[in-house]
Coordinates of C-alpha atoms in Angstrom, one line a residue:
Chain D
M1332 CA -44.6 5.8 -1.2
F1333 CA -42.6 6.7 -4.3
D1334 CA -42.8 10.4 -3.4
P1335 CA -40.4 12.3 -5.6
I1336 CA -39.9 15.1 -3.1
M1337 CA -39.0 12.4 -0.5
Y1338 CA -36.4 11.0 -2.9
L1339 CA -34.9 14.4 -3.4
K1340 CA -34.6 14.8 0.4
V1341 CA -33.1 11.4 0.8
F1342 CA -30.6 12.2 -2.0
A1343 CA -29.7 15.6 -0.5
I1344 CA -29.3 14.5 3.1
G1345 CA -27.6 11.1 2.3
G1346 CA -25.2 12.9 -0.1
L1347 CA -24.5 15.6 2.5
V1348 CA -23.6 13.1 5.1
C1349 CA -21.2 11.4 2.7
L1350 CA -19.8 14.8 1.7
I1351 CA -19.0 15.6 5.4
G1352 CA -17.3 12.2 5.6
Q1353 CA -15.2 12.9 2.5
I1354 CA -14.1 16.3 4.0
L1355 CA -13.1 14.4 7.1
I1356 CA -11.1 11.9 5.1
I1357 CA -9.3 14.6 3.1
T1358 CA -8.5 16.8 6.1
T1359 CA -7.7 14.3 8.8
K1360 CA -6.4 11.3 6.6
M1361 CA -8.7 9.0 8.6
T1362 CA -8.9 5.4 7.4
S1363 CA -12.2 3.8 6.7
A1364 CA -12.4 2.1 10.1
R1365 CA -12.1 5.4 11.9
I1366 CA -14.6 7.0 9.6
L1367 CA -17.1 4.3 10.3
V1368 CA -16.6 4.4 14.0
S1369 CA -16.9 8.2 14.1
F1370 CA -20.1 8.3 12.2
L1371 CA -21.6 5.4 14.2
L1372 CA -20.8 7.3 17.4
L1373 CA -22.4 10.4 15.9
G1374 CA -25.5 8.3 15.3
V1375 CA -25.5 7.1 19.0
A1376 CA -25.1 10.8 20.1
L1377 CA -27.9 12.1 17.8
E1378 CA -30.3 9.4 19.2
A1379 CA -29.3 10.1 22.8
L1380 CA -30.0 13.8 22.3
G1381 CA -33.3 13.1 20.6
L1382 CA -32.2 14.7 17.4
F1383 CA -32.2 11.5 15.2
Q1384 CA -36.0 11.0 15.1
P1385 CA -36.8 14.4 13.5
I1386 CA -34.1 14.0 10.9
K1387 CA -35.3 10.6 10.1
E1388 CA -38.9 11.8 9.6
F1389 CA -37.5 14.5 7.3
A1390 CA -35.0 12.5 5.3
G1391 CA -35.9 8.8 5.7
S1392 CA -33.3 6.5 4.1
G1393 CA -31.0 9.6 3.7
I1394 CA -30.1 9.2 7.4
T1395 CA -31.0 5.6 8.1
I1396 CA -28.8 4.0 5.3
P1397 CA -25.6 5.8 6.4
I1398 CA -23.9 4.1 9.4
I1399 CA -25.3 6.9 11.5
G1400 CA -28.6 5.1 11.4
F1401 CA -26.9 1.9 12.6
G1402 CA -25.6 3.8 15.6
A1403 CA -29.0 5.4 16.3
S1404 CA -30.7 2.0 16.2
L1405 CA -28.2 0.6 18.7
A1406 CA -28.9 3.5 21.1
H1407 CA -32.6 3.5 20.4
G1408 CA -32.8 -0.2 21.2
A1409 CA -30.9 0.2 24.4
I1410 CA -33.0 3.1 25.6
D1411 CA -36.3 1.5 24.6
A1412 CA -35.6 -1.9 26.2
G1413 CA -34.1 -0.2 29.2
N1414 CA -37.4 1.5 29.7
T1415 CA -39.4 -1.7 29.6
M1416 CA -36.9 -4.3 31.1
G1417 CA -34.5 -2.2 33.2
L1418 CA -30.8 -2.8 33.2
L1419 CA -31.0 -6.1 31.4
G1420 CA -32.8 -4.4 28.6
V1421 CA -30.0 -1.9 28.2
F1422 CA -27.7 -4.9 27.5
T1423 CA -30.1 -6.7 25.1
G1424 CA -31.8 -3.8 23.4
G1425 CA -29.0 -2.4 21.2
L1426 CA -27.9 -5.7 19.6
T1427 CA -31.5 -6.8 19.2
A1428 CA -32.4 -3.7 17.3
T1429 CA -29.4 -4.1 14.9
A1430 CA -29.4 -7.9 14.8
A1431 CA -30.7 -8.1 11.3
G1432 CA -28.0 -5.9 9.9
I1433 CA -25.1 -7.6 11.7
A1434 CA -26.4 -11.1 10.9
A1435 CA -26.8 -10.2 7.2
A1436 CA -23.3 -8.7 7.0
V1437 CA -21.8 -11.7 8.8
L1438 CA -23.6 -14.2 6.7
A1439 CA -23.1 -12.4 3.4
G1440 CA -19.4 -11.8 4.2
Y1441 CA -18.9 -15.5 5.1
I1442 CA -20.6 -16.8 1.9
V1443 CA -18.8 -14.2 -0.3
G1444 CA -15.5 -15.2 1.4
L1445 CA -16.1 -18.8 0.7
I1446 CA -16.9 -18.3 -3.0
F1447 CA -14.7 -15.5 -4.2
N1448 CA -10.9 -14.8 -4.3
S1449 CA -9.3 -11.4 -4.0
K1450 CA -8.3 -9.9 -7.3
T1451 CA -5.4 -7.6 -7.8
K1452 CA -5.9 -3.9 -8.6
K1453 CA -5.2 -2.5 -12.0
Chain P
M1268 CA 45.7 -2.5 3.4
L1269 CA 42.1 -1.6 4.1
N1270 CA 39.7 -1.9 1.2
R1271 CA 37.9 1.3 2.2
L1272 CA 37.5 4.8 1.2
G1273 CA 36.7 7.3 3.9
K1274 CA 34.2 6.4 6.6
Q1275 CA 31.4 4.5 4.8
T1276 CA 32.7 3.3 1.4
L1277 CA 34.0 -0.1 0.5
L1278 CA 36.4 -0.4 -2.4
F1279 CA 36.3 -3.6 -4.5
R1280 CA 39.8 -3.8 -5.9
N1281 CA 39.2 -7.0 -7.8
R1282 CA 36.2 -5.5 -9.6
P1283 CA 33.4 -8.1 -9.3
K1284 CA 31.7 -8.3 -12.7
V1285 CA 28.0 -8.3 -13.5
V1286 CA 27.9 -11.6 -15.5
G1287 CA 24.2 -12.2 -15.7
S1288 CA 20.8 -10.6 -14.8
Y1289 CA 17.1 -11.3 -15.1
S1290 CA 13.9 -9.4 -14.3
V1291 CA 10.3 -10.5 -13.9
V1292 CA 7.4 -8.1 -13.6
G1293 CA 3.6 -8.2 -13.3
P1294 CA 1.2 -7.1 -16.0
K1295 CA 0.8 -3.5 -14.8
E1296 CA 4.5 -3.0 -14.8
G1297 CA 4.7 -4.5 -18.2
R1298 CA 2.3 -1.9 -19.5
G1299 CA 4.4 0.9 -18.0
N1300 CA 7.3 2.8 -19.4
F1301 CA 9.8 -0.1 -19.5
G1302 CA 7.7 -3.0 -20.8
K1303 CA 10.1 -3.8 -23.7
F1304 CA 13.1 -4.0 -21.4
F1305 CA 11.9 -6.6 -18.9
D1306 CA 12.9 -10.2 -19.5
K1307 CA 9.6 -11.6 -18.5
I1308 CA 6.1 -10.0 -18.1
L1309 CA 3.5 -12.1 -16.3
E1310 CA 0.0 -12.2 -17.7
D1311 CA -1.5 -12.9 -14.3
D1312 CA 0.2 -11.8 -11.2
L1313 CA -1.0 -14.9 -9.3
F1314 CA 1.5 -16.8 -11.6
G1315 CA -0.4 -20.0 -11.3
E1316 CA 0.0 -20.2 -7.5
K1317 CA -2.6 -20.3 -4.8
S1318 CA -1.6 -17.1 -3.1
Y1319 CA 0.2 -13.9 -3.9
E1320 CA 2.9 -14.7 -1.4
A1321 CA 3.6 -17.9 -3.3
A1322 CA 3.6 -16.0 -6.6
E1323 CA 6.1 -13.6 -5.3
S1324 CA 8.4 -16.4 -4.2
K1325 CA 8.0 -18.2 -7.6
M1326 CA 8.9 -14.9 -9.4
L1327 CA 12.0 -14.6 -7.3
K1328 CA 13.0 -18.2 -8.0
L1329 CA 12.5 -17.6 -11.7
A1330 CA 14.6 -14.5 -11.7
I1331 CA 17.4 -16.3 -9.9
T1332 CA 17.4 -19.4 -12.1
E1333 CA 17.1 -17.4 -15.3
A1334 CA 19.9 -15.0 -14.3
I1335 CA 22.1 -18.1 -13.7
N1336 CA 21.2 -19.3 -17.3
N1337 CA 21.8 -15.8 -18.6
A1338 CA 25.3 -15.8 -17.1
K1339 CA 25.9 -19.1 -18.9
I1340 CA 27.2 -20.9 -15.8
N1341 CA 26.3 -23.9 -13.9
K1342 CA 24.1 -23.6 -10.8
D1343 CA 26.8 -25.4 -8.8
E1344 CA 29.2 -22.6 -9.5
I1345 CA 27.1 -20.1 -7.5
D1346 CA 28.6 -20.2 -4.1
A1347 CA 26.3 -17.7 -2.3
L1348 CA 22.8 -16.4 -2.7
F1349 CA 21.9 -13.1 -1.1
A1350 CA 18.2 -12.3 -1.2
G1351 CA 15.5 -10.4 0.7
D1352 CA 12.0 -9.1 0.3
L1353 CA 9.2 -7.2 2.1
M1354 CA 7.2 -10.1 3.6
N1355 CA 7.4 -10.9 7.3
Q1356 CA 10.4 -13.1 8.0
I1357 CA 11.4 -12.7 4.3
I1358 CA 9.4 -15.8 3.4
S1359 CA 9.5 -15.1 -0.3
S1360 CA 13.2 -15.2 -0.5
S1361 CA 13.7 -18.1 1.9
F1362 CA 11.0 -20.2 0.2
A1363 CA 12.6 -19.5 -3.2
A1364 CA 15.9 -20.6 -1.8
R1365 CA 14.7 -23.9 -0.4
K1366 CA 14.6 -25.5 -3.8
L1367 CA 17.7 -23.8 -5.2
D1368 CA 20.3 -25.8 -3.2
I1369 CA 22.7 -22.8 -3.0
P1370 CA 24.2 -21.5 0.3
Y1371 CA 21.9 -18.7 1.3
L1372 CA 22.0 -15.5 3.4
G1373 CA 18.7 -13.8 3.8
L1374 CA 18.7 -10.0 3.9
F1375 CA 16.3 -7.4 5.1
G1376 CA 16.7 -3.8 4.1
A1377 CA 13.2 -3.1 3.0
C1378 CA 13.3 -1.5 -0.4
S1379 CA 17.1 -1.0 -0.2
T1380 CA 17.6 -4.8 -0.5
M1381 CA 18.8 -4.7 -4.2
A1382 CA 21.7 -2.5 -3.2
E1383 CA 22.3 -4.4 0.0
S1384 CA 22.5 -7.8 -1.8
L1385 CA 24.8 -6.3 -4.5
I1386 CA 27.1 -5.1 -1.8
M1387 CA 27.2 -8.4 0.0
G1388 CA 27.7 -10.3 -3.3
S1389 CA 30.5 -7.9 -4.2
C1390 CA 32.2 -8.4 -0.9
Y1391 CA 32.0 -12.2 -1.3
V1392 CA 33.3 -12.2 -4.9
D1393 CA 35.9 -9.5 -4.3
G1394 CA 37.2 -11.3 -1.2
G1395 CA 37.5 -14.6 -2.9
F1396 CA 34.7 -16.2 -0.8
A1397 CA 32.7 -17.1 -3.9
R1398 CA 33.3 -17.8 -7.6
Y1399 CA 29.9 -16.4 -8.4
A1400 CA 27.2 -14.9 -6.1
A1401 CA 23.5 -14.3 -6.9
C1402 CA 21.9 -11.1 -5.6
A1403 CA 18.2 -11.0 -5.8
T1404 CA 15.1 -9.2 -4.4
G1405 CA 11.5 -8.6 -5.3
S1406 CA 8.1 -7.4 -4.1
H1407 CA 4.5 -8.0 -5.0
F1408 CA 1.7 -5.4 -5.0
S1409 CA -1.0 -7.7 -3.7
S1410 CA 1.0 -9.4 -0.9
A1411 CA 2.4 -6.0 0.2
E1412 CA -1.1 -4.4 0.3
K1413 CA -2.4 -7.3 2.4
Q1414 CA 0.5 -7.0 4.9
F1415 CA 0.9 -3.3 5.1
R1416 CA -2.3 -1.7 4.1
F1417 CA -5.9 -3.1 3.6
P1418 CA -7.6 -6.1 1.9
L1419 CA -7.5 -5.7 -1.9
E1420 CA -11.3 -5.5 -2.1
L1421 CA -11.8 -2.8 0.5
G1422 CA -13.2 0.3 -1.1
T1423 CA -10.9 3.0 0.0
Q1424 CA -9.1 5.8 -1.8
R1425 CA -5.3 5.9 -2.0
P1426 CA -3.9 9.2 -0.6
P1427 CA -2.3 11.4 -3.2
T1428 CA 1.2 11.0 -1.7
S1429 CA 1.0 7.1 -1.8
Q1430 CA 3.1 4.9 -4.1
W1431 CA 2.3 1.7 -5.8
T1432 CA 4.2 -1.4 -4.8
V1433 CA 5.9 -2.8 -7.9
T1434 CA 5.2 -6.5 -8.7
G1435 CA 8.6 -7.4 -9.8
T1436 CA 11.8 -9.3 -9.1
G1437 CA 15.3 -9.0 -10.3
C1438 CA 18.5 -11.0 -9.9
T1439 CA 22.1 -10.0 -10.6
I1440 CA 24.9 -12.7 -10.9
L1441 CA 28.3 -11.4 -9.8
G1442 CA 31.5 -13.2 -10.6
N1443 CA 35.3 -12.7 -11.0
T1444 CA 35.6 -13.4 -14.7
S1445 CA 36.4 -11.4 -17.8
T1446 CA 33.2 -12.3 -19.6
S1447 CA 31.5 -9.0 -18.8
N1448 CA 32.7 -5.4 -18.9
I1449 CA 30.2 -4.2 -16.3
Y1450 CA 31.7 -4.2 -12.8
I1451 CA 31.0 -3.0 -9.3
E1452 CA 33.5 -0.4 -8.4
N1453 CA 32.7 0.6 -4.9
A1454 CA 29.7 0.9 -2.5
T1455 CA 28.7 3.2 0.3
I1456 CA 26.8 1.6 3.2
G1457 CA 24.2 4.0 4.6
K1458 CA 23.3 4.8 8.2
V1459 CA 19.8 4.6 9.5
V1460 CA 18.3 8.1 9.2
D1461 CA 15.1 9.3 10.8
W1462 CA 13.8 12.8 10.4
N1463 CA 10.6 12.1 12.2
V1464 CA 8.2 11.5 9.3
T1465 CA 5.3 9.4 10.6
D1466 CA 3.1 9.2 7.5
A1467 CA 3.3 5.7 6.1
N1468 CA 1.6 7.0 3.0
N1469 CA 4.5 9.3 2.3
M1470 CA 7.5 7.1 2.1
G1471 CA 9.4 9.3 -0.3
A1472 CA 9.6 12.1 2.3
A1473 CA 10.7 9.6 4.9
M1474 CA 13.5 8.1 2.8
A1475 CA 14.8 11.2 1.0
P1476 CA 17.0 12.2 4.0
A1477 CA 18.6 8.7 4.0
A1478 CA 19.3 9.0 0.3
M1479 CA 20.8 12.4 0.9
S1480 CA 23.0 11.2 3.7
T1481 CA 24.4 8.2 1.7
L1482 CA 24.9 10.2 -1.5
K1483 CA 26.7 12.9 0.5
A1484 CA 28.9 10.3 2.3
H1485 CA 29.7 8.7 -1.1
L1486 CA 30.8 11.9 -2.7
D1487 CA 32.8 12.9 0.4
D1488 CA 34.5 9.4 0.6
T1489 CA 35.3 9.2 -3.1
G1490 CA 36.1 12.9 -3.6
R1491 CA 33.7 13.0 -6.5
T1492 CA 31.0 15.3 -7.7
P1493 CA 27.6 14.3 -8.9
E1494 CA 28.7 15.1 -12.5
D1495 CA 31.2 12.2 -12.4
Y1496 CA 28.3 9.8 -13.0
D1497 CA 26.3 9.4 -16.1
L1498 CA 23.4 8.5 -14.0
I1499 CA 22.5 8.7 -10.3
L1500 CA 19.5 6.4 -9.8
T1501 CA 17.6 6.1 -6.6
G1502 CA 15.4 3.1 -5.9
D1503 CA 11.9 4.2 -5.0
L1504 CA 11.7 7.7 -3.7
G1505 CA 8.9 8.4 -6.1
K1506 CA 8.0 11.8 -7.6
L1507 CA 7.8 13.7 -4.3
G1508 CA 10.7 12.0 -2.7
S1509 CA 13.1 12.6 -5.6
E1510 CA 12.1 16.3 -5.7
I1511 CA 12.9 16.5 -2.0
L1512 CA 16.2 14.7 -2.5
M1513 CA 17.2 17.3 -5.2
D1514 CA 16.3 20.1 -2.8
L1515 CA 18.2 18.5 0.1
M1516 CA 21.3 18.1 -2.1
E1517 CA 21.1 21.6 -3.2
Y1518 CA 20.8 22.8 0.4
N1519 CA 24.1 20.9 1.0
G1520 CA 25.8 22.5 -2.0
Y1521 CA 25.4 19.8 -4.6
K1522 CA 23.4 20.2 -7.8
I1523 CA 21.8 17.0 -9.1
G1524 CA 19.2 17.1 -11.7
N1525 CA 20.3 16.4 -15.3
N1526 CA 21.9 13.1 -14.5
Y1527 CA 19.5 12.1 -11.7
N1528 CA 16.4 9.9 -11.9
D1529 CA 14.4 7.6 -9.7
C1530 CA 13.1 4.1 -10.5
G1531 CA 9.8 4.7 -8.7
Q1532 CA 9.2 7.9 -10.8
M1533 CA 10.2 6.2 -14.0
I1534 CA 8.5 2.8 -14.0
F1535 CA 4.8 3.6 -14.5
S1536 CA 3.4 5.9 -17.1
N1537 CA 1.4 8.9 -16.1
T1538 CA -1.9 7.3 -17.1
Q1539 CA -1.5 4.4 -14.7
K1540 CA -2.8 6.3 -11.7
T1541 CA -0.1 5.5 -9.2
F1542 CA 0.2 9.0 -7.8
M1543 CA 3.8 9.3 -6.7
G1544 CA 5.0 6.3 -8.8
G1545 CA 6.3 2.8 -7.9
S1546 CA 7.9 1.5 -4.7
G1547 CA 9.0 -1.7 -3.2
C1548 CA 12.1 -3.9 -3.5
G1549 CA 11.0 -4.9 -7.0
C1550 CA 11.0 -1.4 -8.3
G1551 CA 14.7 -0.8 -8.3
A1552 CA 15.5 -4.5 -8.8
S1553 CA 13.5 -4.8 -12.0
I1554 CA 14.7 -1.6 -13.6
L1555 CA 18.4 -2.2 -12.7
N1556 CA 18.4 -5.8 -13.9
S1557 CA 16.8 -4.8 -17.3
Y1558 CA 17.0 -1.3 -18.5
I1559 CA 20.1 -0.1 -16.7
Y1560 CA 22.4 -3.1 -17.5
S1561 CA 21.1 -3.2 -21.1
R1562 CA 22.1 0.4 -21.6
M1563 CA 25.5 -0.2 -20.0
R1564 CA 26.1 -3.2 -22.2
N1565 CA 25.3 -0.9 -25.2
N1566 CA 27.9 1.6 -23.9
E1567 CA 25.1 4.2 -23.5
L1568 CA 25.8 4.5 -19.8
K1569 CA 29.3 4.2 -18.5
S1570 CA 28.9 4.9 -14.8
V1571 CA 25.8 4.6 -12.7
L1572 CA 25.4 5.3 -9.0
F1573 CA 22.5 3.1 -7.9
I1574 CA 21.1 4.2 -4.5
A1575 CA 18.3 1.9 -3.2
T1576 CA 16.3 3.4 -0.4
G1577 CA 14.4 1.5 2.3
A1578 CA 11.8 2.4 4.9
L1579 CA 12.5 0.3 7.9
M1580 CA 9.1 0.3 9.6
S1581 CA 6.6 -2.3 10.3
T1582 CA 2.8 -2.2 10.7
V1583 CA 3.3 -2.6 14.5
S1584 CA 5.7 0.4 14.7
S1585 CA 3.4 2.5 12.6
Q1586 CA 0.4 1.7 14.7
Q1587 CA 2.3 2.6 17.8
G1588 CA 2.9 6.0 16.3
N1589 CA 6.7 5.6 15.7
S1590 CA 8.3 7.6 13.0
I1591 CA 9.8 5.9 10.0
P1592 CA 13.6 5.1 10.1
S1593 CA 15.1 4.9 6.6
I1594 CA 18.3 3.6 5.0
A1595 CA 20.0 3.9 1.7
H1596 CA 22.9 2.1 0.2
A1597 CA 24.8 3.3 -2.9
V1598 CA 26.6 1.0 -5.4
S1599 CA 28.8 2.4 -8.1
I1600 CA 28.5 0.4 -11.3
K1601 CA 30.8 1.1 -14.1
I1602 CA 32.0 -0.4 -17.4
E1603 CA 35.6 -1.2 -18.0
G1604 CA 37.6 1.6 -19.5
S1605 CA 35.5 4.4 -18.1
K1606 CA 37.0 6.9 -15.8
Chain X
M1349 CA 20.4 23.6 14.4
N1350 CA 19.6 20.7 16.7
E1351 CA 17.9 17.5 15.7
L1352 CA 14.4 18.4 16.9
E1353 CA 14.4 21.7 15.2
R1354 CA 15.7 20.1 11.9
N1355 CA 12.9 17.5 12.0
E1356 CA 10.3 20.2 12.6
R1357 CA 11.6 22.3 9.8
Y1358 CA 11.8 19.3 7.5
N1359 CA 8.2 18.1 8.2
A1360 CA 7.0 21.7 7.6
Y1361 CA 8.9 21.7 4.3
V1362 CA 7.4 18.3 3.3
E1363 CA 3.9 19.5 4.2
A1364 CA 4.3 22.5 1.9
K1365 CA 5.9 20.4 -0.8
M1366 CA 3.1 17.8 -0.9
P1367 CA 1.0 17.8 -4.1
K1368 CA -2.2 19.8 -3.5
T1369 CA -5.1 17.9 -5.0
K1370 CA -8.3 19.9 -5.5
P1371 CA -10.9 18.5 -3.1
W1372 CA -13.9 19.5 -5.1
P1373 CA -14.1 16.5 -7.5
S1374 CA -13.8 14.0 -4.7
L1375 CA -16.4 15.8 -2.6
F1376 CA -18.8 15.8 -5.6
H1377 CA -18.2 12.1 -6.2
A1378 CA -18.9 11.3 -2.6
F1379 CA -22.0 13.4 -2.6
W1380 CA -23.7 11.9 -5.6
V1381 CA -22.8 8.3 -5.1
G1382 CA -23.7 8.5 -1.4
G1383 CA -27.0 10.2 -2.2
L1384 CA -27.8 7.6 -4.8
I1385 CA -27.1 4.6 -2.5
C1386 CA -29.5 6.2 0.1
C1387 CA -32.1 6.6 -2.7
L1388 CA -31.6 3.0 -3.6
G1389 CA -32.3 2.1 0.0
E1390 CA -35.5 4.3 0.0
L1391 CA -36.6 2.6 -3.3
I1392 CA -36.1 -0.9 -1.8
K1393 CA -38.1 0.2 1.2
D1394 CA -40.9 1.5 -1.0
L1395 CA -40.9 -1.6 -3.1
C1396 CA -41.3 -3.7 0.0
L1397 CA -44.2 -1.6 1.2
Y1398 CA -45.8 -1.7 -2.3
F1399 CA -45.6 -5.5 -2.7
F1400 CA -46.2 -6.4 0.9
P1401 CA -48.9 -3.9 2.1
Y1402 CA -49.1 -5.4 5.5
M1403 CA -45.4 -4.9 6.2
T1404 CA -44.6 -2.2 8.8
T1405 CA -42.4 0.7 7.7
Q1406 CA -39.8 -0.3 10.2
D1407 CA -39.6 -3.8 8.8
A1408 CA -39.4 -2.5 5.3
A1409 CA -36.5 -0.2 6.3
T1410 CA -34.7 -3.1 7.9
W1411 CA -35.2 -5.2 4.7
S1412 CA -33.7 -2.4 2.6
L1413 CA -30.7 -2.4 4.9
V1414 CA -30.3 -6.1 4.6
A1415 CA -30.6 -5.9 0.8
L1416 CA -28.0 -3.2 0.5
I1417 CA -25.7 -5.2 2.8
I1418 CA -26.0 -8.3 0.6
L1419 CA -25.6 -6.3 -2.6
A1420 CA -22.4 -4.7 -1.2
A1421 CA -20.9 -8.0 -0.1
L1422 CA -21.7 -9.5 -3.6
F1423 CA -20.1 -6.5 -5.3
T1424 CA -17.1 -6.9 -3.0
G1425 CA -16.7 -10.6 -4.1
L1426 CA -17.0 -9.7 -7.7
G1427 CA -14.2 -7.2 -7.4
I1428 CA -16.4 -4.2 -8.4
F1429 CA -16.8 -2.6 -5.0
D1430 CA -13.2 -1.5 -4.6
R1431 CA -13.3 0.3 -7.9
I1432 CA -16.5 2.2 -7.0
G1433 CA -14.9 3.0 -3.6
A1434 CA -11.8 4.4 -5.2
Y1435 CA -14.0 6.7 -7.1
A1436 CA -16.6 7.6 -4.4
G1437 CA -14.5 7.5 -1.2
A1438 CA -16.9 8.3 1.7
G1439 CA -19.8 7.9 -0.7
T1440 CA -19.6 4.2 -0.4
I1441 CA -17.9 4.0 3.1
I1442 CA -20.5 5.9 5.1
P1443 CA -23.7 4.1 3.9
I1444 CA -24.2 0.6 5.3
T1445 CA -22.5 -0.7 2.1
G1446 CA -19.2 0.4 3.6
F1447 CA -19.8 -1.7 6.8
S1448 CA -20.7 -4.7 4.6
N1449 CA -17.6 -4.2 2.4
S1450 CA -15.4 -3.9 5.5
I1451 CA -16.6 -7.4 6.6
A1452 CA -16.6 -9.1 3.2
S1453 CA -13.3 -7.8 1.9
P1454 CA -11.0 -9.3 4.6
A1455 CA -13.1 -12.5 4.4
V1456 CA -12.2 -12.8 0.8
E1457 CA -8.6 -11.7 1.3
F1458 CA -7.7 -13.9 4.3
K1459 CA -9.5 -17.1 3.4
R1460 CA -6.1 -18.4 2.1
E1461 CA -5.0 -18.6 5.8
G1462 CA -7.8 -21.0 6.5
L1463 CA -11.5 -20.8 7.5
V1464 CA -11.0 -20.4 11.2
F1465 CA -7.9 -18.2 11.6
G1466 CA -8.2 -16.7 8.2
L1467 CA -11.7 -16.0 6.9
M1468 CA -13.7 -16.0 10.2
S1469 CA -11.3 -14.3 12.5
K1470 CA -10.0 -11.7 10.1
M1471 CA -13.6 -10.8 9.0
F1472 CA -13.7 -8.2 11.8
I1473 CA -10.3 -6.5 11.5
I1474 CA -12.1 -3.3 10.2
A1475 CA -15.7 -3.9 11.4
G1476 CA -14.7 -5.1 14.9
P1477 CA -14.1 -1.5 16.2
V1478 CA -17.4 -0.4 14.8
I1479 CA -19.4 -3.1 16.6
V1480 CA -17.4 -2.7 19.8
S1481 CA -17.7 1.1 20.0
G1482 CA -21.4 0.9 19.0
V1483 CA -22.3 -1.6 21.7
V1484 CA -20.3 0.1 24.4
A1485 CA -21.7 3.5 23.5
S1486 CA -25.3 2.3 23.3
I1487 CA -25.0 0.6 26.8
V1488 CA -23.6 3.8 28.2
V1489 CA -26.5 5.8 26.7
G1490 CA -29.0 3.2 27.9
I1491 CA -27.8 3.4 31.5
I1492 CA -27.8 7.2 31.5
Y1493 CA -31.4 7.0 30.3
L1494 CA -32.3 4.6 33.1
F1495 CA -31.6 7.4 35.6
I1496 CA -33.3 10.3 33.8

């Protein structure tokens, strides 16, 4: 807990992931939806290849906070539940593992949408 | 006797006059380079309405009614209203027209609509179909962002070639009277030009060939050179687009430069972070109906060739990977007594 | 010169004419803002573990995700997020804050078209593809793992 070295690693890896994303935006003119999808799928792939866990142990939030972590949780959930429950687990596992995030985003988005109005850019 | 010059140019022998004009812009445009010329600058671009679309419509209606007042005529004397905008099914114009009680023809020419409406109004007045005609158009940054790009609150970066849709409307009243010395001399109707530019964030590059095609046709039809005009003014090519137009004209053997400018390039100051400048129907409309007419009234400009350019794509065509077809119409505006 | 050739030459000319912005400032902005958001996530996780000693690390990590999502949605509503995003680019898009912003921003924008066809259905115009591709990909991966 509160280990400065860990925070350095989180900052470095988290920043690096975003930097790679920025390079992609500049070179390919990708919109944010495509960037999000690409990095999510990257997370799924890393988890499927067994590479996500070692990175997570090294960088903690540096890799779980980026959308890569969301993709990895989806895949991890599907694989885990598949092992215990079979095919049905493959269907339920991914969304179960990420339910908190999706539910929070939907609820927060809904409430914010109810309260606020869009403001013009300056 | 045909009222035509060459293949694409209409000649208005009765010289329809610009008898009134009005421009309305948003706060950002008011802080730009032409703040002191606009007739009305809004403090809030929602303009007391519930949505940006409604605000755009209200701005258009205000420009039309105030231009009629500016012309010092009665609303009943306006026999035709030509208006258009960028919203799907041109709702801003039609919704502005529903309370005006004036015979109305809606136009769509994307950002070329100011020139298109001036051409239609000139035809009506010149042909004796109307005593007075109102020609109006406008655009709104926030409604255009919502329709063409992303939600306003989405945290994305604007590409360096992008332009900023102008929140602004403008209206010109044309009539066959002698109360004004500014008149519409002739107009060149453009053809749809598509040089296979697909990047919707680089409108200037998509529209520059259309501007080139229309300008060339205008010069061919009238037998003029670019120097015959005090000012050649394109609508919203932006910084990149206007540089491309100058290159294209040079490639075709015409030198424009000293007497050339672009509304999109002019409207915002360099500190306003709009990258290539302004765009949208309201860009040309607000500059023409304020700064340009005012300089013509003061005899500082005697002949202006106004070329409004429009990109004729939709979000659907863009998503399907289509290139961007473009159009440009040129209107020659002069003051009496000039060559 | 035929039309195809002209268009190709023109597009090459436009590409060369386009203003070249230096990528370094935006890369640096993305790096430090992105890194900072991840550190904030780590801090929230550590605070959870500190105040609730019996909480598992996994639950603390999930709470930090939820907290960042709620914060990002709030900043979106207040009209601050788009300004940070204009500065940081991928630095705010790639962390989970970008996912939250992509749901909250259309919700705010389209509420004027009503609750059902505006706010609720337009909420997913950007995040929809993320959820769809993620669910499909995870099921494919899960099925492959069933057989190995």
